[in-house]
Short mmCIF file of C-alpha atoms in Angstrom, two decimals:
data_model
loop_
_atom_site.label_atom_id
_atom_site.label_comp_id
_atom_site.label_asym_id
_atom_site.label_seq_id
_atom_site.Cartn_x
_atom_site.Cartn_y
_atom_site.Cartn_z
CA MET A 1 184.36 75.22 61.30
CA LYS A 2 185.30 76.37 57.81
CA ASP A 3 185.47 80.07 58.55
CA SER A 4 187.21 79.82 61.90
CA LEU A 5 190.65 80.40 60.36
CA THR A 6 191.03 83.20 57.79
CA LEU A 7 194.15 84.14 55.89
CA LEU A 8 195.26 87.71 56.53
CA SER A 9 198.43 87.75 54.46
CA ARG A 10 201.13 85.60 52.98
CA ILE A 11 204.75 86.68 52.56
CA PRO A 12 207.79 85.06 50.91
CA ALA A 13 209.84 85.32 54.11
CA HIS A 14 212.86 83.21 53.11
CA PRO A 15 212.64 82.84 49.32
CA ASP A 16 214.23 79.74 47.77
CA SER A 17 214.77 78.09 51.13
CA ARG A 18 212.88 76.65 54.07
CA CYS A 19 211.36 78.89 56.67
CA TRP A 20 211.98 76.82 59.79
CA PHE A 21 210.67 78.81 62.74
CA LEU A 22 208.94 81.96 63.98
CA ALA A 23 208.98 83.76 67.33
CA TRP A 24 206.94 86.73 68.53
CA ASN A 25 208.61 89.22 70.88
CA PRO A 26 206.91 89.50 74.30
CA THR A 27 204.89 92.58 73.31
CA GLY A 28 203.72 90.95 70.09
CA THR A 29 204.98 93.82 67.94
CA LEU A 30 207.85 92.01 66.24
CA LEU A 31 208.07 88.59 64.65
CA ALA A 32 211.43 86.92 64.02
CA SER A 33 211.73 84.31 61.26
CA CYS A 34 214.68 82.06 60.42
CA GLY A 35 215.52 79.56 57.75
CA GLY A 36 217.73 77.54 55.46
CA ASP A 37 219.16 80.71 53.91
CA ARG A 38 221.15 81.27 57.14
CA SER A 39 219.37 84.53 57.85
CA ILE A 40 217.00 85.93 60.46
CA ARG A 41 214.39 88.48 59.48
CA ILE A 42 212.54 90.76 61.87
CA TRP A 43 209.00 91.70 60.79
CA SER A 44 206.63 94.36 62.05
CA LYS A 45 203.24 95.59 60.96
CA GLU A 46 202.93 98.86 59.07
CA GLY A 47 199.29 99.64 58.32
CA ASP A 48 197.94 96.33 57.08
CA ALA A 49 201.23 95.03 55.75
CA TRP A 50 203.99 93.06 57.43
CA VAL A 51 207.34 94.62 56.61
CA CYS A 52 210.87 93.27 57.07
CA LYS A 53 212.55 95.74 59.45
CA SER A 54 215.92 94.03 59.84
CA LEU A 55 217.87 91.30 58.13
CA LEU A 56 220.38 89.52 60.34
CA GLY A 57 222.56 87.93 57.67
CA GLU A 58 225.95 87.54 59.29
CA GLY A 59 226.38 85.30 62.29
CA HIS A 60 225.78 81.73 61.20
CA GLN A 61 227.47 79.51 58.63
CA ARG A 62 224.56 77.10 58.22
CA THR A 63 220.78 76.80 58.58
CA ILE A 64 219.23 78.72 61.46
CA ARG A 65 216.81 76.25 62.95
CA LYS A 66 215.09 78.23 65.71
CA VAL A 67 215.00 81.66 67.32
CA ALA A 68 213.83 82.83 70.77
CA TRP A 69 213.30 86.26 72.36
CA SER A 70 214.42 87.06 75.89
CA PRO A 71 211.54 87.89 78.29
CA CYS A 72 212.55 91.59 78.22
CA GLY A 73 212.41 91.58 74.42
CA ASN A 74 215.86 93.14 74.06
CA TYR A 75 217.68 89.98 73.03
CA LEU A 76 217.15 87.34 70.40
CA ALA A 77 218.91 83.97 70.49
CA SER A 78 219.40 81.88 67.33
CA ALA A 79 220.20 78.14 67.18
CA SER A 80 222.07 76.95 64.12
CA PHE A 81 223.20 73.78 62.36
CA ASP A 82 226.70 75.33 62.56
CA ALA A 83 226.78 74.08 66.21
CA THR A 84 226.59 77.59 67.71
CA THR A 85 223.95 79.80 69.28
CA CYS A 86 224.16 83.55 68.66
CA ILE A 87 222.82 86.22 71.00
CA TRP A 88 221.61 89.36 69.25
CA LYS A 89 221.05 92.63 71.11
CA LYS A 90 218.42 95.05 69.88
CA ASN A 91 219.52 98.68 69.50
CA GLN A 92 216.58 100.75 68.23
CA GLU A 93 215.86 98.89 64.99
CA ASP A 94 219.20 97.20 64.50
CA PHE A 95 220.47 93.99 65.95
CA GLU A 96 224.05 93.29 66.89
CA CYS A 97 225.55 89.87 67.61
CA VAL A 98 226.94 90.27 71.15
CA ALA A 99 227.83 86.66 71.97
CA THR A 100 228.33 83.29 70.28
CA LEU A 101 227.74 80.26 72.49
CA GLU A 102 229.94 77.35 71.52
CA GLY A 103 230.28 73.86 72.94
CA HIS A 104 227.76 71.58 71.26
CA GLU A 105 229.37 68.93 69.09
CA ASN A 106 226.97 69.36 66.20
CA GLU A 107 223.72 71.00 65.07
CA VAL A 108 221.94 73.10 67.69
CA LYS A 109 218.25 72.41 67.24
CA SER A 110 216.54 74.71 69.70
CA VAL A 111 217.05 77.55 72.18
CA THR A 112 214.84 78.99 74.93
CA TRP A 113 215.02 81.68 77.66
CA ALA A 114 213.87 81.14 81.22
CA PRO A 115 211.11 83.50 82.45
CA SER A 116 213.65 85.34 84.66
CA GLY A 117 215.84 86.10 81.63
CA SER A 118 218.93 84.98 83.53
CA LEU A 119 219.03 81.44 82.12
CA LEU A 120 219.11 80.08 78.60
CA ALA A 121 218.90 76.47 77.40
CA THR A 122 220.07 74.93 74.12
CA CYS A 123 219.84 71.39 72.73
CA SER A 124 221.57 69.55 69.95
CA ARG A 125 221.88 66.46 67.79
CA ASP A 126 224.76 65.59 70.14
CA LYS A 127 221.97 64.35 72.51
CA SER A 128 222.66 66.97 75.17
CA VAL A 129 220.78 69.89 76.71
CA TRP A 130 222.91 72.79 78.01
CA VAL A 131 221.80 75.32 80.61
CA TRP A 132 223.58 78.69 80.35
CA GLU A 133 223.69 81.45 82.93
CA VAL A 134 223.63 85.08 81.82
CA ASP A 135 225.22 87.80 83.97
CA GLU A 136 224.79 91.59 83.89
CA GLU A 137 227.75 92.02 81.55
CA ASP A 138 226.14 89.87 78.87
CA GLU A 139 228.54 87.05 79.66
CA TYR A 140 227.19 83.55 79.15
CA GLU A 141 228.48 80.63 81.12
CA CYS A 142 227.47 77.00 80.77
CA MET A 143 226.32 75.79 84.18
CA SER A 144 225.10 72.34 83.27
CA VAL A 145 225.29 69.74 80.50
CA LEU A 146 222.39 67.31 80.67
CA ASN A 147 222.92 63.97 78.93
CA SER A 148 219.64 62.24 79.80
CA HIS A 149 218.40 61.76 76.23
CA THR A 150 219.76 58.88 74.18
CA GLN A 151 219.20 60.58 70.81
CA ASP A 152 219.06 63.92 68.95
CA VAL A 153 217.25 66.54 71.10
CA LYS A 154 214.73 68.46 68.98
CA HIS A 155 213.23 71.10 71.23
CA VAL A 156 213.68 72.84 74.57
CA ILE A 157 211.18 75.10 76.34
CA TRP A 158 210.98 76.73 79.77
CA HIS A 159 207.95 76.67 81.98
CA PRO A 160 206.05 80.03 81.71
CA ASN A 161 206.74 81.11 85.30
CA GLN A 162 209.01 78.59 87.03
CA GLU A 163 212.59 77.55 86.52
CA LEU A 164 211.57 74.24 85.04
CA LEU A 165 212.87 73.08 81.68
CA ALA A 166 211.38 70.59 79.21
CA SER A 167 213.04 68.86 76.25
CA ALA A 168 211.74 66.68 73.39
CA SER A 169 213.80 64.12 71.50
CA TYR A 170 214.25 61.70 68.61
CA ASP A 171 214.35 59.05 71.38
CA ASP A 172 210.50 59.48 71.55
CA THR A 173 210.51 60.95 75.07
CA VAL A 174 210.02 64.27 76.82
CA LYS A 175 212.21 65.08 79.83
CA LEU A 176 211.76 67.65 82.58
CA TYR A 177 214.60 69.26 84.55
CA ARG A 178 214.95 71.38 87.67
CA GLU A 179 217.79 72.94 89.60
CA GLU A 180 219.29 71.04 92.51
CA GLU A 181 222.20 72.44 94.51
CA ASP A 182 223.72 74.56 91.71
CA ASP A 183 223.30 71.81 89.17
CA TRP A 184 220.45 70.74 86.93
CA VAL A 185 218.86 67.32 87.05
CA CYS A 186 216.32 65.43 84.98
CA PHE A 187 213.53 64.54 87.42
CA THR A 188 211.11 62.81 85.10
CA THR A 189 210.74 61.24 81.65
CA LEU A 190 207.41 61.34 79.85
CA GLU A 191 206.98 58.17 77.82
CA GLY A 192 204.15 57.38 75.43
CA HIS A 193 204.94 58.81 72.01
CA GLU A 194 205.84 56.13 69.49
CA SER A 195 208.24 58.23 67.43
CA THR A 196 210.24 61.49 67.47
CA VAL A 197 208.78 64.24 69.66
CA TRP A 198 209.21 67.43 67.62
CA SER A 199 207.88 70.20 69.82
CA LEU A 200 206.36 71.19 73.15
CA ALA A 201 204.10 73.93 74.50
CA PHE A 202 203.02 74.74 78.05
CA ASP A 203 199.57 76.13 78.69
CA GLN A 204 199.21 79.53 80.33
CA SER A 205 199.27 78.14 83.88
CA GLY A 206 202.19 75.80 83.23
CA GLU A 207 200.18 72.98 84.82
CA ARG A 208 199.92 71.24 81.48
CA LEU A 209 202.26 70.51 78.60
CA ALA A 210 201.37 69.60 75.00
CA SER A 211 203.77 67.50 72.91
CA CYS A 212 203.57 66.68 69.18
CA SER A 213 205.23 63.85 67.34
CA ASP A 214 206.15 61.96 64.20
CA ASP A 215 203.62 59.39 65.46
CA LYS A 216 200.91 61.85 64.25
CA THR A 217 199.51 62.47 67.73
CA VAL A 218 199.45 65.33 70.21
CA ARG A 219 199.58 64.40 73.89
CA ILE A 220 198.49 66.54 76.82
CA TRP A 221 200.42 65.96 80.03
CA ARG A 222 199.25 67.22 83.41
CA GLN A 223 201.24 67.95 86.55
CA TYR A 224 200.24 66.22 89.80
CA LYS A 225 201.96 67.50 92.93
CA PRO A 226 202.71 65.29 95.94
CA GLY A 227 199.54 64.81 97.97
CA ASN A 228 197.23 65.46 95.01
CA GLU A 229 193.53 64.69 95.46
CA GLN A 230 193.51 62.35 92.47
CA GLY A 231 195.91 59.97 94.20
CA VAL A 232 198.55 60.08 91.45
CA VAL A 233 201.72 58.65 92.99
CA CYS A 234 204.69 61.00 93.30
CA THR A 235 208.29 60.17 94.17
CA GLY A 236 209.78 62.48 96.83
CA THR A 237 208.92 66.14 96.40
CA ASP A 238 208.80 66.04 92.59
CA PRO A 239 205.47 66.27 90.79
CA THR A 240 204.36 63.46 88.49
CA TRP A 241 203.42 64.35 84.91
CA LYS A 242 200.76 62.10 83.46
CA CYS A 243 199.30 61.91 79.95
CA VAL A 244 195.64 62.89 80.34
CA CYS A 245 194.66 63.15 76.66
CA THR A 246 195.92 61.94 73.25
CA LEU A 247 194.71 63.65 70.09
CA SER A 248 194.98 60.94 67.46
CA GLY A 249 193.42 60.45 64.05
CA PHE A 250 193.47 64.15 63.14
CA HIS A 251 196.87 64.43 61.42
CA THR A 252 198.01 62.46 58.37
CA ARG A 253 201.75 63.13 58.60
CA THR A 254 204.39 64.23 61.12
CA ILE A 255 203.33 67.07 63.45
CA TYR A 256 206.27 69.48 63.53
CA ASP A 257 205.02 72.09 65.97
CA VAL A 258 202.38 72.83 68.56
CA ALA A 259 201.42 76.22 70.04
CA TRP A 260 199.18 76.72 73.06
CA CYS A 261 197.71 80.23 73.18
CA HIS A 262 198.12 81.77 76.63
CA LEU A 263 195.31 84.26 75.98
CA THR A 264 192.57 81.99 74.64
CA GLY A 265 193.70 78.41 75.40
CA ALA A 266 193.45 77.43 71.72
CA LEU A 267 195.94 74.76 70.63
CA ALA A 268 197.36 75.01 67.08
CA THR A 269 199.40 72.39 65.21
CA ALA A 270 201.77 72.55 62.21
CA CYS A 271 201.73 69.39 60.12
CA GLY A 272 203.72 67.74 57.34
CA ASP A 273 200.45 67.35 55.42
CA ASP A 274 200.55 71.14 54.76
CA ALA A 275 197.60 71.81 57.10
CA ILE A 276 197.11 73.94 60.18
CA ARG A 277 194.64 72.70 62.77
CA VAL A 278 193.25 74.32 65.90
CA PHE A 279 191.78 72.45 68.88
CA GLU A 280 189.83 73.74 71.86
CA GLU A 281 189.28 72.05 75.16
CA ASP A 282 185.65 71.19 75.81
CA PRO A 283 184.68 73.45 78.72
CA LEU A 284 182.53 70.79 80.36
CA SER A 285 185.06 67.98 80.11
CA ASP A 286 186.72 66.50 83.20
CA PRO A 287 190.08 68.27 83.83
CA GLN A 288 191.58 64.86 84.71
CA GLN A 289 190.43 63.45 81.36
CA PRO A 290 189.92 66.48 79.13
CA THR A 291 188.50 66.19 75.63
CA PHE A 292 189.44 68.51 72.78
CA THR A 293 187.47 69.42 69.67
CA LEU A 294 188.94 70.25 66.28
CA THR A 295 187.72 73.83 65.69
CA ALA A 296 189.71 74.69 62.57
CA HIS A 297 191.28 72.64 59.80
CA MET A 298 193.01 74.65 57.08
CA ALA A 299 194.08 72.07 54.48
CA SER A 300 196.82 73.39 52.15
CA ALA A 301 197.55 76.23 54.55
CA HIS A 302 200.93 76.23 52.80
CA SER A 303 202.10 74.55 49.60
CA GLN A 304 204.56 72.38 51.57
CA ASP A 305 205.10 71.12 55.15
CA VAL A 306 204.11 73.57 57.88
CA ASN A 307 207.09 73.88 60.25
CA CYS A 308 205.87 76.28 62.90
CA VAL A 309 202.77 77.90 64.37
CA ALA A 310 203.00 80.83 66.79
CA TRP A 311 200.18 82.69 68.57
CA ASN A 312 200.68 86.42 69.07
CA PRO A 313 201.14 86.95 72.83
CA LYS A 314 199.00 90.11 72.98
CA GLU A 315 196.43 89.93 70.18
CA PRO A 316 194.03 87.03 70.76
CA GLY A 317 193.55 84.83 67.70
CA LEU A 318 196.44 86.21 65.62
CA LEU A 319 198.42 83.20 64.42
CA ALA A 320 201.62 83.15 62.35
CA SER A 321 202.84 80.06 60.47
CA CYS A 322 205.73 79.17 58.18
CA SER A 323 206.63 76.43 55.76
CA ASP A 324 209.21 74.54 53.73
CA ASP A 325 207.99 76.65 50.78
CA GLY A 326 209.81 79.62 52.39
CA GLU A 327 206.58 81.47 53.08
CA MET A 328 205.13 82.89 56.23
CA ALA A 329 201.39 83.41 56.69
CA PHE A 330 199.24 85.34 59.15
CA TRP A 331 195.83 84.00 60.17
CA LYS A 332 192.87 85.25 62.16
CA TYR A 333 191.40 82.53 64.31
CA GLN A 334 187.86 82.90 65.55
CA ARG A 335 186.34 80.32 67.86
CA PRO A 336 183.23 78.86 66.19
CA GLU A 337 179.89 79.88 67.71
CA ALA A 338 179.00 76.36 68.78
CA CYS A 339 182.05 76.09 71.05
CA MET B 1 223.51 62.49 59.69
CA VAL B 2 224.77 59.40 61.43
CA GLY B 3 228.20 58.22 62.36
CA PRO B 4 229.38 55.11 60.63
CA ALA B 5 226.36 54.42 58.48
CA LEU B 6 227.00 57.44 56.30
CA THR B 7 230.75 57.24 56.18
CA PRO B 8 231.67 56.54 52.59
CA SER B 9 233.67 53.42 51.85
CA PRO B 10 237.38 54.10 51.68
CA ALA B 11 238.63 53.81 48.13
CA GLY B 12 240.62 50.68 47.29
CA GLY B 13 242.46 48.25 49.47
CA VAL B 14 239.47 47.49 51.71
CA ALA B 15 237.35 44.39 51.44
CA LEU B 16 233.88 45.07 50.07
CA GLU B 17 230.98 44.16 52.32
CA ASN B 18 229.28 42.23 49.57
CA ALA B 19 232.10 41.31 47.19
CA ASN B 20 230.07 39.26 44.72
CA PRO B 21 226.58 40.66 44.47
CA LEU B 22 223.98 39.13 42.18
CA ILE B 23 223.52 41.23 39.09
CA TYR B 24 220.08 41.58 37.56
CA ARG B 25 219.00 42.35 34.00
CA ARG B 26 218.01 45.95 33.33
CA GLN B 27 214.55 46.89 32.09
CA GLY B 28 214.09 48.12 28.55
CA GLU B 29 213.26 51.68 27.67
CA ARG B 30 209.84 53.04 28.48
CA GLN B 31 207.28 52.54 25.72
CA VAL B 32 205.87 55.94 24.89
CA THR B 33 202.15 55.94 24.20
CA ALA B 34 200.34 58.12 21.71
CA ARG B 35 198.68 59.99 24.57
CA GLU B 36 202.04 60.83 26.11
CA GLU B 37 203.27 62.17 22.78
CA ASP B 38 200.32 64.53 22.61
CA ASP B 39 201.57 67.68 24.32
CA GLU B 40 198.03 68.97 24.64
CA LEU B 41 197.01 66.28 27.11
CA PRO B 42 198.11 66.32 30.75
CA ASP B 43 200.20 63.36 31.91
CA ALA B 44 200.17 62.29 35.52
CA ILE B 45 203.52 61.17 36.91
CA ASP B 46 203.43 57.37 37.07
CA ASP B 47 205.42 54.60 38.80
CA ARG B 48 207.56 53.97 35.73
CA GLU B 49 208.57 57.60 35.53
CA ILE B 50 209.71 57.56 39.18
CA PHE B 51 211.53 54.29 38.58
CA ASP B 52 213.34 55.81 35.58
CA LEU B 53 214.56 58.62 37.85
CA ILE B 54 216.16 56.27 40.38
CA ARG B 55 217.14 53.14 38.42
CA SER B 56 220.46 54.55 37.23
CA ILE B 57 221.65 55.79 40.67
CA ASN B 58 225.09 54.27 41.27
CA ASP B 59 225.72 51.89 44.12
CA PRO B 60 228.25 53.46 46.55
CA GLU B 61 230.43 50.32 46.48
CA HIS B 62 230.09 48.72 43.07
CA PRO B 63 230.28 50.13 39.55
CA LEU B 64 226.68 49.04 39.12
CA THR B 65 223.31 50.76 39.26
CA LEU B 66 220.67 50.23 41.94
CA GLU B 67 218.55 48.54 39.27
CA GLU B 68 221.32 46.08 38.36
CA LEU B 69 221.67 45.13 42.03
CA ASN B 70 217.87 44.85 42.38
CA VAL B 71 218.00 47.46 45.17
CA VAL B 72 215.20 49.29 43.37
CA GLU B 73 212.38 47.72 41.38
CA GLN B 74 209.45 49.29 39.63
CA VAL B 75 206.96 47.22 41.67
CA ARG B 76 208.28 48.86 44.86
CA VAL B 77 207.51 52.36 43.61
CA LYS B 78 204.10 53.85 44.40
CA VAL B 79 203.12 57.27 43.15
CA ASN B 80 199.85 59.11 43.57
CA ASP B 81 200.05 62.24 41.43
CA ALA B 82 196.66 63.56 42.58
CA GLU B 83 197.70 63.37 46.24
CA SER B 84 201.31 64.40 45.50
CA THR B 85 202.82 61.41 47.26
CA VAL B 86 205.67 59.11 46.24
CA SER B 87 206.71 56.05 48.20
CA VAL B 88 209.78 54.01 47.31
CA GLU B 89 210.92 50.81 48.99
CA PHE B 90 214.51 49.76 48.42
CA THR B 91 216.14 46.43 49.20
CA PRO B 92 219.72 46.42 50.52
CA THR B 93 221.83 43.66 48.91
CA ILE B 94 222.68 42.21 52.34
CA PRO B 95 220.86 42.55 55.72
CA HIS B 96 223.79 44.31 57.40
CA CYS B 97 224.62 46.68 54.58
CA SER B 98 226.22 49.74 56.19
CA MET B 99 225.44 51.76 53.07
CA ALA B 100 221.67 51.47 53.49
CA THR B 101 221.17 54.99 54.83
CA LEU B 102 223.39 56.49 52.13
CA ILE B 103 221.52 54.61 49.39
CA GLY B 104 218.17 55.71 50.79
CA LEU B 105 219.39 59.28 51.08
CA SER B 106 220.55 59.24 47.44
CA ILE B 107 217.12 58.01 46.30
CA LYS B 108 215.42 60.69 48.39
CA VAL B 109 217.67 63.49 47.14
CA LYS B 110 217.24 62.42 43.52
CA LEU B 111 213.45 62.49 43.83
CA ILE B 112 213.35 65.77 45.77
CA ARG B 113 215.52 67.41 43.11
CA SER B 114 213.57 65.98 40.17
CA LEU B 115 209.93 66.21 41.23
CA PRO B 116 207.75 69.30 41.66
CA GLU B 117 208.00 70.63 45.23
CA ARG B 118 204.42 69.64 46.05
CA PHE B 119 205.46 65.96 46.29
CA LYS B 120 205.93 64.25 49.66
CA VAL B 121 208.72 61.71 49.15
CA ASP B 122 208.86 58.69 51.50
CA VAL B 123 211.78 56.28 51.18
CA HIS B 124 211.78 53.04 53.19
CA ILE B 125 213.65 49.75 53.34
CA THR B 126 211.66 46.81 51.95
CA PRO B 127 210.18 45.25 55.12
CA GLY B 128 212.26 42.41 56.52
CA THR B 129 215.38 43.01 54.40
CA HIS B 130 217.68 44.87 56.78
CA ALA B 131 218.78 44.40 60.38
CA SER B 132 218.42 48.10 61.24
CA GLU B 133 215.33 48.70 59.15
CA HIS B 134 213.50 50.81 61.72
CA ALA B 135 216.50 53.03 62.53
CA VAL B 136 217.32 53.64 58.86
CA ASN B 137 213.68 54.40 58.01
CA LYS B 138 213.43 56.84 60.91
CA GLN B 139 216.53 58.72 59.81
CA LEU B 140 215.40 58.96 56.21
CA ALA B 141 212.00 60.29 57.33
CA ASP B 142 213.55 63.00 59.53
CA LYS B 143 213.73 65.99 57.20
CA GLU B 144 215.70 68.02 59.73
CA ARG B 145 218.49 65.45 59.83
CA VAL B 146 218.37 65.05 56.05
CA ALA B 147 218.70 68.84 55.68
CA ALA B 148 221.65 68.90 58.09
CA ALA B 149 223.30 65.98 56.28
CA LEU B 150 223.03 67.81 52.96
CA GLU B 151 224.80 70.84 54.46
CA ASN B 152 227.79 68.56 55.08
CA ALA B 153 229.98 69.16 52.00
CA HIS B 154 231.67 65.79 52.18
CA LEU B 155 228.47 63.81 52.44
CA LEU B 156 226.86 65.87 49.70
CA GLU B 157 229.76 65.01 47.41
CA VAL B 158 229.28 61.28 48.07
CA VAL B 159 225.54 61.59 47.35
CA ASN B 160 226.24 63.51 44.17
CA GLN B 161 228.67 60.79 43.04
CA CYS B 162 225.91 58.21 43.47
CA LEU B 163 223.57 60.43 41.49
CA SER B 164 225.93 61.22 38.60
CA GLY B 165 224.56 59.03 35.82
CA ARG B 166 227.08 57.02 33.86
CA PRO B 167 227.85 58.34 30.38
#
């Protein structure tokens, strides 16, 4: 297990501040980082080295908490503690802020694009999730404000190929939303975590969702459609999402992020104990009750809390991570032989 | 960070929540050992050292320190230098103290600023001493909300006032 995760390089991405989040563009050629220094940096590989190609310094007045690329890769959205979300358009190597989305009452914690590229979602400490519509003229209009959570909303993520949205909150729950007659509705609440849910990741099929929490566990939720063979009860036409696996006892502090690789199925976690861990589903386990094995445990992956892990979408096993120490690291993950 | 819990008390003219708090005797100065005076030998950070960092934090309401109000005590400080962890329990003077989050935040900020960055700092309410113990503990443990609170200039000023040692 020891050699399954190898350090490729380590870079002071946001010196003297936190590096909060990383996002690969869809082709896996660019990595965006953001942090407490109120800047976004765009990185690309030149030879063996990762080089900062652009610095997006103007735009936000406070910490930039998360960034997300549009599915076409031409736009980057940034969520900030200044209560706004900026949309950046890529022109060759430069980025220009083309829109600022306002409306949240306080810190925006997360932003995500729908697979179609025509919808965007944001969430905030004001307990709400907003769904925005994008038109051809780069105009953004809020089409729904979802107030289902009772506390600070930490993360939003779209399903990989459907217009289905998921959110995670300080109220310990995960909620799922779908469109209904030009409005958005919360159709289910996933309960089970015993503290803040920090992040979410769908698997490649979108049939399963992983959530990570301050309760030091990762939960795997599985979708059961009406009429499923397993006899899981559904209400109306909505699927039921059921927790089919809980990974507990592996993490010693808060788990801040989870990333499910759509190429290999490997599940990586970012933890407040400075470690990065990778899990793999046991191929012979029952899909209704899957078991996962810890295949990599890199203690002291960073010198402080790990805030984010992100699998490259095109190069299997290439993992990026970032930390409160301001650094970003690149890792090569190789599944152990025994797996 | 939160609404009312972190709103500083208005100056003057308003009744204090706990007008006549019990005042406790302060500890003496730390006794320096021969080993500590030897600069050649490494010293691990110990409980007393952490206590010395937080004992003189000012109470937001009273012209008294957290030590004088018995909000912090050396026995409620646990440090493990080898594992880079510090845990502090603090005891609000009354079970409905609306300043509890602010006091906890001040302790946390003081320790984060003073200790090497490798330390994980956990600040909790002494179990059973506050009505909203769980909610306050959860807020103090949420580093994202703590970071956002410290970007609020007004709140930062209040925290800094609590941390400015008396002459």
